[in-house]
Coordinates of C-alpha atoms in Angstrom, one line a residue:
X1 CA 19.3 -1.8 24.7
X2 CA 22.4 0.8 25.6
X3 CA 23.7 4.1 24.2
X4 CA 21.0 6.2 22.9
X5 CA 17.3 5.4 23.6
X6 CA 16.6 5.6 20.0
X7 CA 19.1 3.1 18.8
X8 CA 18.6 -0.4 18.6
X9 CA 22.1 -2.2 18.5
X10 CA 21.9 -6.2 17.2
X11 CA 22.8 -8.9 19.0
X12 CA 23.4 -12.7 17.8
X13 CA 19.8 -13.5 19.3
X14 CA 17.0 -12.5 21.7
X15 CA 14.1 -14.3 23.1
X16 CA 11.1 -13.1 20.6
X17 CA 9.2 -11.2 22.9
X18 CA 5.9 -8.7 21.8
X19 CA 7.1 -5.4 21.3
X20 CA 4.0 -3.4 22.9
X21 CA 1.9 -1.3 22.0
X22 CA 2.9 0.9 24.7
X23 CA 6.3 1.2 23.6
X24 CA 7.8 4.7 23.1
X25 CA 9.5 6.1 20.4
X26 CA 8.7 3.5 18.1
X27 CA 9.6 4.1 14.6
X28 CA 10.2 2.1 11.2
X29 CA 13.9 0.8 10.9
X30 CA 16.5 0.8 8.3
X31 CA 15.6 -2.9 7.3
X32 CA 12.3 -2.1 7.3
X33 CA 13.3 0.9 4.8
X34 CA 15.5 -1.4 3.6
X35 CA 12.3 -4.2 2.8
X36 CA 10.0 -1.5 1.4
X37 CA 12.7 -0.8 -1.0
X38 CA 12.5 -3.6 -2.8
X39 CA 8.8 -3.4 -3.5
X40 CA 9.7 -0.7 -5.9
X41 CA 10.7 -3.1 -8.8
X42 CA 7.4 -5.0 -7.8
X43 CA 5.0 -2.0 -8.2
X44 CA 6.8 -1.3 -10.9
X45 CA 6.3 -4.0 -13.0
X46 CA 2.9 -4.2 -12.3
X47 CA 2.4 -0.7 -13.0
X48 CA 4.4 -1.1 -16.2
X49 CA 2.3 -4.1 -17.0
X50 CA -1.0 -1.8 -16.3
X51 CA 0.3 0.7 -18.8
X52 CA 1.3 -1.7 -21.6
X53 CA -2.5 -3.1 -21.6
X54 CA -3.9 0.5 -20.9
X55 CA -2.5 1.6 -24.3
X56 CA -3.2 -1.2 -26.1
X57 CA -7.0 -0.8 -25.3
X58 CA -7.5 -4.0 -23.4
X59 CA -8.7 -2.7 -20.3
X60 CA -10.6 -6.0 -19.8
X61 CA -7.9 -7.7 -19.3
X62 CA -5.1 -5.0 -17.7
X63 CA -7.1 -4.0 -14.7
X64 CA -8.1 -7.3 -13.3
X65 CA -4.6 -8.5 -14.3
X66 CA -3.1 -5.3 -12.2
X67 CA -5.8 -5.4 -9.4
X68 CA -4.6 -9.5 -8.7
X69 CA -0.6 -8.6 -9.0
X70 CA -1.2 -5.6 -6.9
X71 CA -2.7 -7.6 -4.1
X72 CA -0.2 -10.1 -4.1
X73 CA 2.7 -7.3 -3.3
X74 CA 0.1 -5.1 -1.1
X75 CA -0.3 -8.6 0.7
X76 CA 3.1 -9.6 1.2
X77 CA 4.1 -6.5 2.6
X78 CA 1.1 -6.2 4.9
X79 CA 2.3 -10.2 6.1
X80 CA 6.0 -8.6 7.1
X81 CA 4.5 -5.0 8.2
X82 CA 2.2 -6.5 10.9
X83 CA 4.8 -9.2 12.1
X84 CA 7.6 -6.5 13.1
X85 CA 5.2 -4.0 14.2
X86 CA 5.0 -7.2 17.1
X87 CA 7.9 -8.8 16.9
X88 CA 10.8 -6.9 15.8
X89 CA 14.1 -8.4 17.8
X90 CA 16.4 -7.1 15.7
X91 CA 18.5 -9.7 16.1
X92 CA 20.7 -11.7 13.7
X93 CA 18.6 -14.3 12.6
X94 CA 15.4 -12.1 12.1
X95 CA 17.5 -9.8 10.2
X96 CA 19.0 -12.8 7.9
X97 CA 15.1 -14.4 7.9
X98 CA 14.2 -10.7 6.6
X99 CA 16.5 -10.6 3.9
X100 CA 15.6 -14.3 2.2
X101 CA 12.1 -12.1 2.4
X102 CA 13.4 -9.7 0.8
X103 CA 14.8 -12.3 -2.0
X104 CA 11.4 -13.8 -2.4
X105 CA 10.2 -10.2 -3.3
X106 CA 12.2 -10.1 -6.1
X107 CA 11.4 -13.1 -7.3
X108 CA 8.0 -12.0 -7.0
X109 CA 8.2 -8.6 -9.3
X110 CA 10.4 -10.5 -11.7
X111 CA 7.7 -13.2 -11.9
X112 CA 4.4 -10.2 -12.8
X113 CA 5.0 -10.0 -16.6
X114 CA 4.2 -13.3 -17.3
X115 CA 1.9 -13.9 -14.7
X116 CA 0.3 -10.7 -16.4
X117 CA 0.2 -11.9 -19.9
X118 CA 0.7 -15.8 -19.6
X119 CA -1.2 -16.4 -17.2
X120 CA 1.9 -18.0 -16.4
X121 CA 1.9 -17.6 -12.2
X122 CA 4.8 -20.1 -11.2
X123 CA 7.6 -17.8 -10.3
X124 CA 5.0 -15.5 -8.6
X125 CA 4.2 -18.3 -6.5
X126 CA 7.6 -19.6 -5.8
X127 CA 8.6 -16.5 -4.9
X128 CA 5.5 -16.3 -2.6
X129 CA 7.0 -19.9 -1.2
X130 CA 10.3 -18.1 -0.6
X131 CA 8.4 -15.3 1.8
X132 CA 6.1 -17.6 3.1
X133 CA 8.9 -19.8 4.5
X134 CA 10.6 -17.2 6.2
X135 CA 7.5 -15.5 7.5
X136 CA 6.2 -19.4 9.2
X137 CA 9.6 -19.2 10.8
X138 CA 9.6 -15.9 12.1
X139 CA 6.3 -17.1 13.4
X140 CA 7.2 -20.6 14.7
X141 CA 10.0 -18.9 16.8
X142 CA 7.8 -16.2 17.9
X143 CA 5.2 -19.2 19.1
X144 CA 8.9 -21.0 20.8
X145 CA 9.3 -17.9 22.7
X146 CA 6.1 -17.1 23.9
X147 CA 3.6 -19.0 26.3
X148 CA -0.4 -19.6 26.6
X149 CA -2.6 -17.7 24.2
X150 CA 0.2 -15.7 22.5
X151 CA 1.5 -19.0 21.6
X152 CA -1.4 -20.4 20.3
X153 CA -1.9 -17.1 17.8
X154 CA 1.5 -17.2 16.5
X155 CA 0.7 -21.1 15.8
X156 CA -2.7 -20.0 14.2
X157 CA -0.6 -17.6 12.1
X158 CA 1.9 -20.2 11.0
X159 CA -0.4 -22.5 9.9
X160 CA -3.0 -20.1 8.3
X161 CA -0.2 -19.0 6.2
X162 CA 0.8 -22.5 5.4
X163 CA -2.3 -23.4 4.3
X164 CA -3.0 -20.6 2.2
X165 CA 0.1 -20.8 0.3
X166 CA -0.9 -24.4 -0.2
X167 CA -4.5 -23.1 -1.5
X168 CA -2.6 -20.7 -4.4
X169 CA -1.0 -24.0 -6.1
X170 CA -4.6 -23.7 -7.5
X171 CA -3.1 -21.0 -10.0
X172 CA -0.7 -23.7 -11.3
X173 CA -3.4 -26.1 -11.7
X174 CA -6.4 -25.1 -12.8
X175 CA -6.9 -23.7 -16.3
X176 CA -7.1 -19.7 -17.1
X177 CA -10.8 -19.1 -16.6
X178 CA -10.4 -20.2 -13.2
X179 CA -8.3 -18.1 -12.1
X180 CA -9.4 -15.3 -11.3
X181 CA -12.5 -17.0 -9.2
X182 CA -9.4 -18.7 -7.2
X183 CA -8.1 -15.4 -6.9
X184 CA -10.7 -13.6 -5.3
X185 CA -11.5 -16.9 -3.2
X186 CA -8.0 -17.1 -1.6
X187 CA -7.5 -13.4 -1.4
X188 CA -10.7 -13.6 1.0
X189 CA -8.9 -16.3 3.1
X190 CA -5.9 -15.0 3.1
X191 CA -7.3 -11.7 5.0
X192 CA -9.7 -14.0 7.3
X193 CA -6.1 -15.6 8.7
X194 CA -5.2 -12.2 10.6
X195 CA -9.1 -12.4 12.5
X196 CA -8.9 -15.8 13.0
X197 CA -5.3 -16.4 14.8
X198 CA -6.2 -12.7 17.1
X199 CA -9.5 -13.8 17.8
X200 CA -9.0 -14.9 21.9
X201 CA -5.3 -13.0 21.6
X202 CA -3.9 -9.5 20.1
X203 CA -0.8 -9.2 18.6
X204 CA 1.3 -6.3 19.8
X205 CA 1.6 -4.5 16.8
X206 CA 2.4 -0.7 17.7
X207 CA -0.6 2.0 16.3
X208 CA 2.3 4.5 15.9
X209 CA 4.3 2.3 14.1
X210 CA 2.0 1.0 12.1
X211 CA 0.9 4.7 11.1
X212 CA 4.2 5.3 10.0
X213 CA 4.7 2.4 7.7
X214 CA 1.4 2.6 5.8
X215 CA 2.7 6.4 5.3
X216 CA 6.2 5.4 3.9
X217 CA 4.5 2.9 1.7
X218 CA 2.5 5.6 0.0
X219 CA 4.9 6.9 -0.6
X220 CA 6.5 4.5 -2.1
X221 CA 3.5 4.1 -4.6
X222 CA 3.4 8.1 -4.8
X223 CA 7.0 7.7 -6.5
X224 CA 5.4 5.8 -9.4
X225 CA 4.1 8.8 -10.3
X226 CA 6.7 11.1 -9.6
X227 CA 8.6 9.0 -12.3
X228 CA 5.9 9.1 -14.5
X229 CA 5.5 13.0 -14.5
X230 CA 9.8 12.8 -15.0
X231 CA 8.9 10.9 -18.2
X232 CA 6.5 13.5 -19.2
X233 CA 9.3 16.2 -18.8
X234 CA 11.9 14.2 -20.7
X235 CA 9.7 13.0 -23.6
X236 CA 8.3 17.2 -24.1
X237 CA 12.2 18.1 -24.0
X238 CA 12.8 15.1 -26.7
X239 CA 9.9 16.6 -29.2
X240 CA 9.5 19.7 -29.4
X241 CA 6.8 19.4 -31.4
X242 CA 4.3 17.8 -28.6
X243 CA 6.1 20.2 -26.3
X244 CA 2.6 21.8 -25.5
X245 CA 0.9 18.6 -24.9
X246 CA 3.2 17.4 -23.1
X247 CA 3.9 19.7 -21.0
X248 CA 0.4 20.1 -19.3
X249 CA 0.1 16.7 -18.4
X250 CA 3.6 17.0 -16.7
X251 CA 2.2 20.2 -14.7
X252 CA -0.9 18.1 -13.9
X253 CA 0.9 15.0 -13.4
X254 CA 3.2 16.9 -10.4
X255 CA 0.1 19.0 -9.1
X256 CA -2.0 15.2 -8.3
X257 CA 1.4 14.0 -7.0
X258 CA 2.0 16.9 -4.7
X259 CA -2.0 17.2 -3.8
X260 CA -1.8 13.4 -3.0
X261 CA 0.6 13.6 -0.8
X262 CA -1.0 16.6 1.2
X263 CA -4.3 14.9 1.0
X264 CA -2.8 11.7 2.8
X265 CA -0.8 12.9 5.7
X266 CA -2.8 16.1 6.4
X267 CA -4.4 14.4 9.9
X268 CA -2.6 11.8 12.2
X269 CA -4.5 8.4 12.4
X270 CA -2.5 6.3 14.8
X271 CA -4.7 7.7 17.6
X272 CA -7.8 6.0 15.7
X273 CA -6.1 2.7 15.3
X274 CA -7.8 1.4 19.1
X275 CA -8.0 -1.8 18.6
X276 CA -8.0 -4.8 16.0
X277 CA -11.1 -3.8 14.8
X278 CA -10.2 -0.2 13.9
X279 CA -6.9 -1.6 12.6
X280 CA -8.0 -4.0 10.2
X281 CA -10.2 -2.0 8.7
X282 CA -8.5 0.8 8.3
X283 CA -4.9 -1.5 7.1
X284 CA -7.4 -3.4 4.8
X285 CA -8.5 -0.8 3.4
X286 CA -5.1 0.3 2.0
X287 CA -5.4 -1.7 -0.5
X288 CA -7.7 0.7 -2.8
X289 CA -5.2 3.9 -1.3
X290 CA -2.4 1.8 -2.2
X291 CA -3.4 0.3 -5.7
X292 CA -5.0 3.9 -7.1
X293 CA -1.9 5.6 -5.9
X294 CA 0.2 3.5 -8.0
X295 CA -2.1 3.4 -10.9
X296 CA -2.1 7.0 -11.3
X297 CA 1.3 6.8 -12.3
X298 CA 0.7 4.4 -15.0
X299 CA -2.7 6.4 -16.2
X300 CA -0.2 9.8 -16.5
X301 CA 2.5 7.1 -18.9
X302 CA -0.9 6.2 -20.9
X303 CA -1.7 9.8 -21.4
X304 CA 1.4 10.8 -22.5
X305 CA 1.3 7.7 -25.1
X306 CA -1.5 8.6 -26.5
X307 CA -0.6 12.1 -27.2
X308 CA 2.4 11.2 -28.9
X309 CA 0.6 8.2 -30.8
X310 CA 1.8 5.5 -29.7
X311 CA -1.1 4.4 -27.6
X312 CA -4.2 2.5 -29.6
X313 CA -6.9 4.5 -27.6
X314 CA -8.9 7.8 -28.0
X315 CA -8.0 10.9 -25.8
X316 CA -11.3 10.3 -23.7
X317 CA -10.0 6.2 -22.5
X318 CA -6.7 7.8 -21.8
X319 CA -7.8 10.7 -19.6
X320 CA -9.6 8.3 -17.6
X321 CA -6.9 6.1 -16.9
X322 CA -5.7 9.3 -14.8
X323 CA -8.8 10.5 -13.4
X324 CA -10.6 7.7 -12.7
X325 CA -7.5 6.3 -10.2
X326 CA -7.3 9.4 -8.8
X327 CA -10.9 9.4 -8.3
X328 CA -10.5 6.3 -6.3
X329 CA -7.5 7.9 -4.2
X330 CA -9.4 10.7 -2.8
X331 CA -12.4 8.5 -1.9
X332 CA -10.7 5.8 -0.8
X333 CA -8.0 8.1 1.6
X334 CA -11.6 9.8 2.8
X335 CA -13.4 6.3 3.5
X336 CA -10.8 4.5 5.9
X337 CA -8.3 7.5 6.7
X338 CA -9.3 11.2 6.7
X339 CA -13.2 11.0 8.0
X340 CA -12.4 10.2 11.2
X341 CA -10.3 13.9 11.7
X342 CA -13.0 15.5 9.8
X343 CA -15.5 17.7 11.7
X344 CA -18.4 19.2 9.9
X345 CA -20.4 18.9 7.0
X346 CA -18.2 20.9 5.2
X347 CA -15.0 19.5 5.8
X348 CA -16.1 15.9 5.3
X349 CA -17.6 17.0 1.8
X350 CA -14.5 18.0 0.5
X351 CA -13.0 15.0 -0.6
X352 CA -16.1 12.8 -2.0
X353 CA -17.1 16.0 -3.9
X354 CA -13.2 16.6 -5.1
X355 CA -13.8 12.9 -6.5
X356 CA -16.4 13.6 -8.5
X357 CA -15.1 16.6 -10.2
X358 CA -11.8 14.7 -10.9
X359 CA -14.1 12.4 -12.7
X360 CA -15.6 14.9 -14.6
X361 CA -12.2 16.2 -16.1
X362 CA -12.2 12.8 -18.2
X363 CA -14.5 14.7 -20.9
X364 CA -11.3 17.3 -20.9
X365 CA -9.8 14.8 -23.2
X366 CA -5.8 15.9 -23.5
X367 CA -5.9 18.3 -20.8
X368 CA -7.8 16.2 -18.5
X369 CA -4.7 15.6 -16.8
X370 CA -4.3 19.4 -16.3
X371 CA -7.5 20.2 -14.9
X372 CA -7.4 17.0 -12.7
X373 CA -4.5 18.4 -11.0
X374 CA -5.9 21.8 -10.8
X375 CA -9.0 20.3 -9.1
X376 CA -6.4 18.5 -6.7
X377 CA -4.9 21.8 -5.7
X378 CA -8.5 23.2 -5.4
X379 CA -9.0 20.5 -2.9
X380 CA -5.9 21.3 -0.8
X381 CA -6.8 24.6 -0.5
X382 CA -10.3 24.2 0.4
X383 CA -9.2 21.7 3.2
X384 CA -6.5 23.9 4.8
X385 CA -9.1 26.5 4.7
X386 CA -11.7 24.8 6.1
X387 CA -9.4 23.6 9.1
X388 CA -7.7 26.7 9.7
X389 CA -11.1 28.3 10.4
X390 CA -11.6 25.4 12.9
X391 CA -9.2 26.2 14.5
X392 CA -9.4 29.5 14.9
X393 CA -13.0 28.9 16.3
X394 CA -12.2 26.3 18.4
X395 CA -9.3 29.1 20.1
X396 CA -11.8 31.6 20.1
X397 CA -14.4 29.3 22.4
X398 CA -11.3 28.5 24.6
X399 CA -10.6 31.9 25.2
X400 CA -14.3 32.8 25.5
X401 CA -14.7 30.1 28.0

């Protein structure tokens, strides 16, 4: 380390040390930035994917389809997230071990289509193999580096991931109606690995760092949206006849987006993230925060298909693909993130009642999106409120004490 604290200059290698969860100004890198980015063309595709089967009225099919893609990218990026929260050197062979990660992603999101209609999951789980490789090695050097119990965990994790990846050939092998059981099966493995390998030794994954991550990720998923509500614009501006139908959903479509956002990041959560326990939990349960966020953006696409007529579903199927996702958002982003900040019977209402509401905008049929997104800003509002007047109350016992 030289120059400026904050700067990390690479070096041709470094002994693989833990970080530390004591470490200060820890913050996410540019190749972590530079990682997350390529998760957009994943989330994409399974969003677009989402949409395609949305529209088509095949929701049977479309959300299981989206909810098994979606955990394959959530999970790959929680594998890489947790490792350089621990052991981030910097150096130039994690940095080339980090981009054939990278390459694997990509194989991955070009892989969803057919793994989405096909049932076809071969290049999803070569491109899995791809990570997977690089991710045992960062492991298996981590394990070279270290001693005692830290070495046995980073041998647990490099064989845990091994294995697993051997357990998903099952989606090559067995036929279609299996699947999805297999799915589910190794998805439940594949989050017992992390437990097991930590059990007698903690990784030094940073609370701070973590923190910041899961935040750029949603908004990375938030995006989706954004896009989608840019599509809503451009299609009103292209007809000018659906120019007032399309328009609203746009409005509403920016108001969830920008209410979203607020709703996520209005309290700071590494100071609950204590211990493996806390962490786990909380990380896991990013998957529902993660997977709504995104699938609010393809529920706005579906609206805005239907209203223009190219979507085979009634007004009411296609306001629910908005509300009920958002729905999920806001109870979800209350369950494992905002709770723990909230004081009061009041404050911890807000967003479980929100939720509810949202759902009741489906009946709204074509301007569901609209009042969803009204009932978003309502939600702001009534939060910044209700902690404002915390505050002040809290100042005023200071002061009277």
């Amino acid at each position: 380390m030289s120059g400026h604290p904050h700067v990390r200059h690479t070096s041709l290698l470094r002994p693989m040390a833990a970080r530390g969860r004591e470490e200060e100004h820890r913050a996410a890198t540019p190749l972590e930035l530079f990682f997350d980015l390529c998760f957009v063309a994943a989330v994409a595709q399974a969003g677009r994917q989402l949409v395609h089967a949305l529209a088509e009225g095949h929701p049977g099919t479309g959300i299981p389809g989206y909810l098994m893609m979606f955990f394959a990218i959530w999970w790959a990026w929680v594998n890489f997230t947790w490792f350089s929260s621990a052991y981030d050197t910097d150096d130039v062979p994690y940095r080339v071990v980090t981009l054939v990660q990278m390459a694997g992603v990509l194989i991955l999101a070009a892989g969803i289509p057919r793994a989405f209609n096909d049932s076809d999951f071969t290049v999803v789980w070569f491109g899995y193999l791809v990570m997977r490789l690089a991710l045992v090695t960062q492991w298996l050097r981590a394990a070279y580096s270290t001693r005692g119990e830290e070495r046995r965990t980073a041998l647990m994790y490099a064989a845990g991931v091994s294995l697993c990846q051997v357990g998903w050939l099952g989606l090559l092998l067995l036929p279609d109606d299996a699947k999805s059981w297999l799915f589910l099966g190794m998805a439940i493995v594949e989050m017992s690995v992390p437990a097991i390998a930590e059990r007698r030794h903690q990784t030094g994954w940073h609370p701070h760092h973590i923190a910041e991550r899961y935040g750029l990720f949603t908004i990375i998923v938030l995006g989706e949206t954004v896009l989608a509500a840019t599509v809503a614009v451009q299609s009103a501006l292209d007809d000018d006849e659906a120019l007032d139908t399309l328009l609203p959903i746009a409005g509403g479509g920016l108001l969830i987006i920008f209410a979203a956002y607020w709703i996520y990041f209005a309290v700071p959560i590494h100071l609950h993230l204590a211990s493996n326990r806390q962490a786990f939990a909380w990380g896991y349960g990013h998957y529902l925060v993660f997977g709504s966020a995104a699938a609010i953006g393809a529920g706005i696409e579906v609206a805005i298909e239907e209203t223009i007529g190219k979507a085979h579903i009634s007004a009411f199927a296609a306001a629910g693909a908005v509300t009920l996702p958002t729905a999920l958002f806001m109870f979800s982003v209350w369950m494992i993130h905002s709770r723990h900040h909230k004081r009061g019977m009041a404050q911890q209402l807000v967003l479980p009642v929100s939720a509810v509401l949202v759902l009741a905008c489906t009946y709204a049929g074509r301007t569901a999106v609209l009042f969803t997104g009204l009932v978003a800003t309502l939600t702001v509002a009534v939060g910044v409120t209700l902690a404002a007047r915390r505050t002040e109350a809290n100042g005023r016992a200071q002061e009277a004490g």
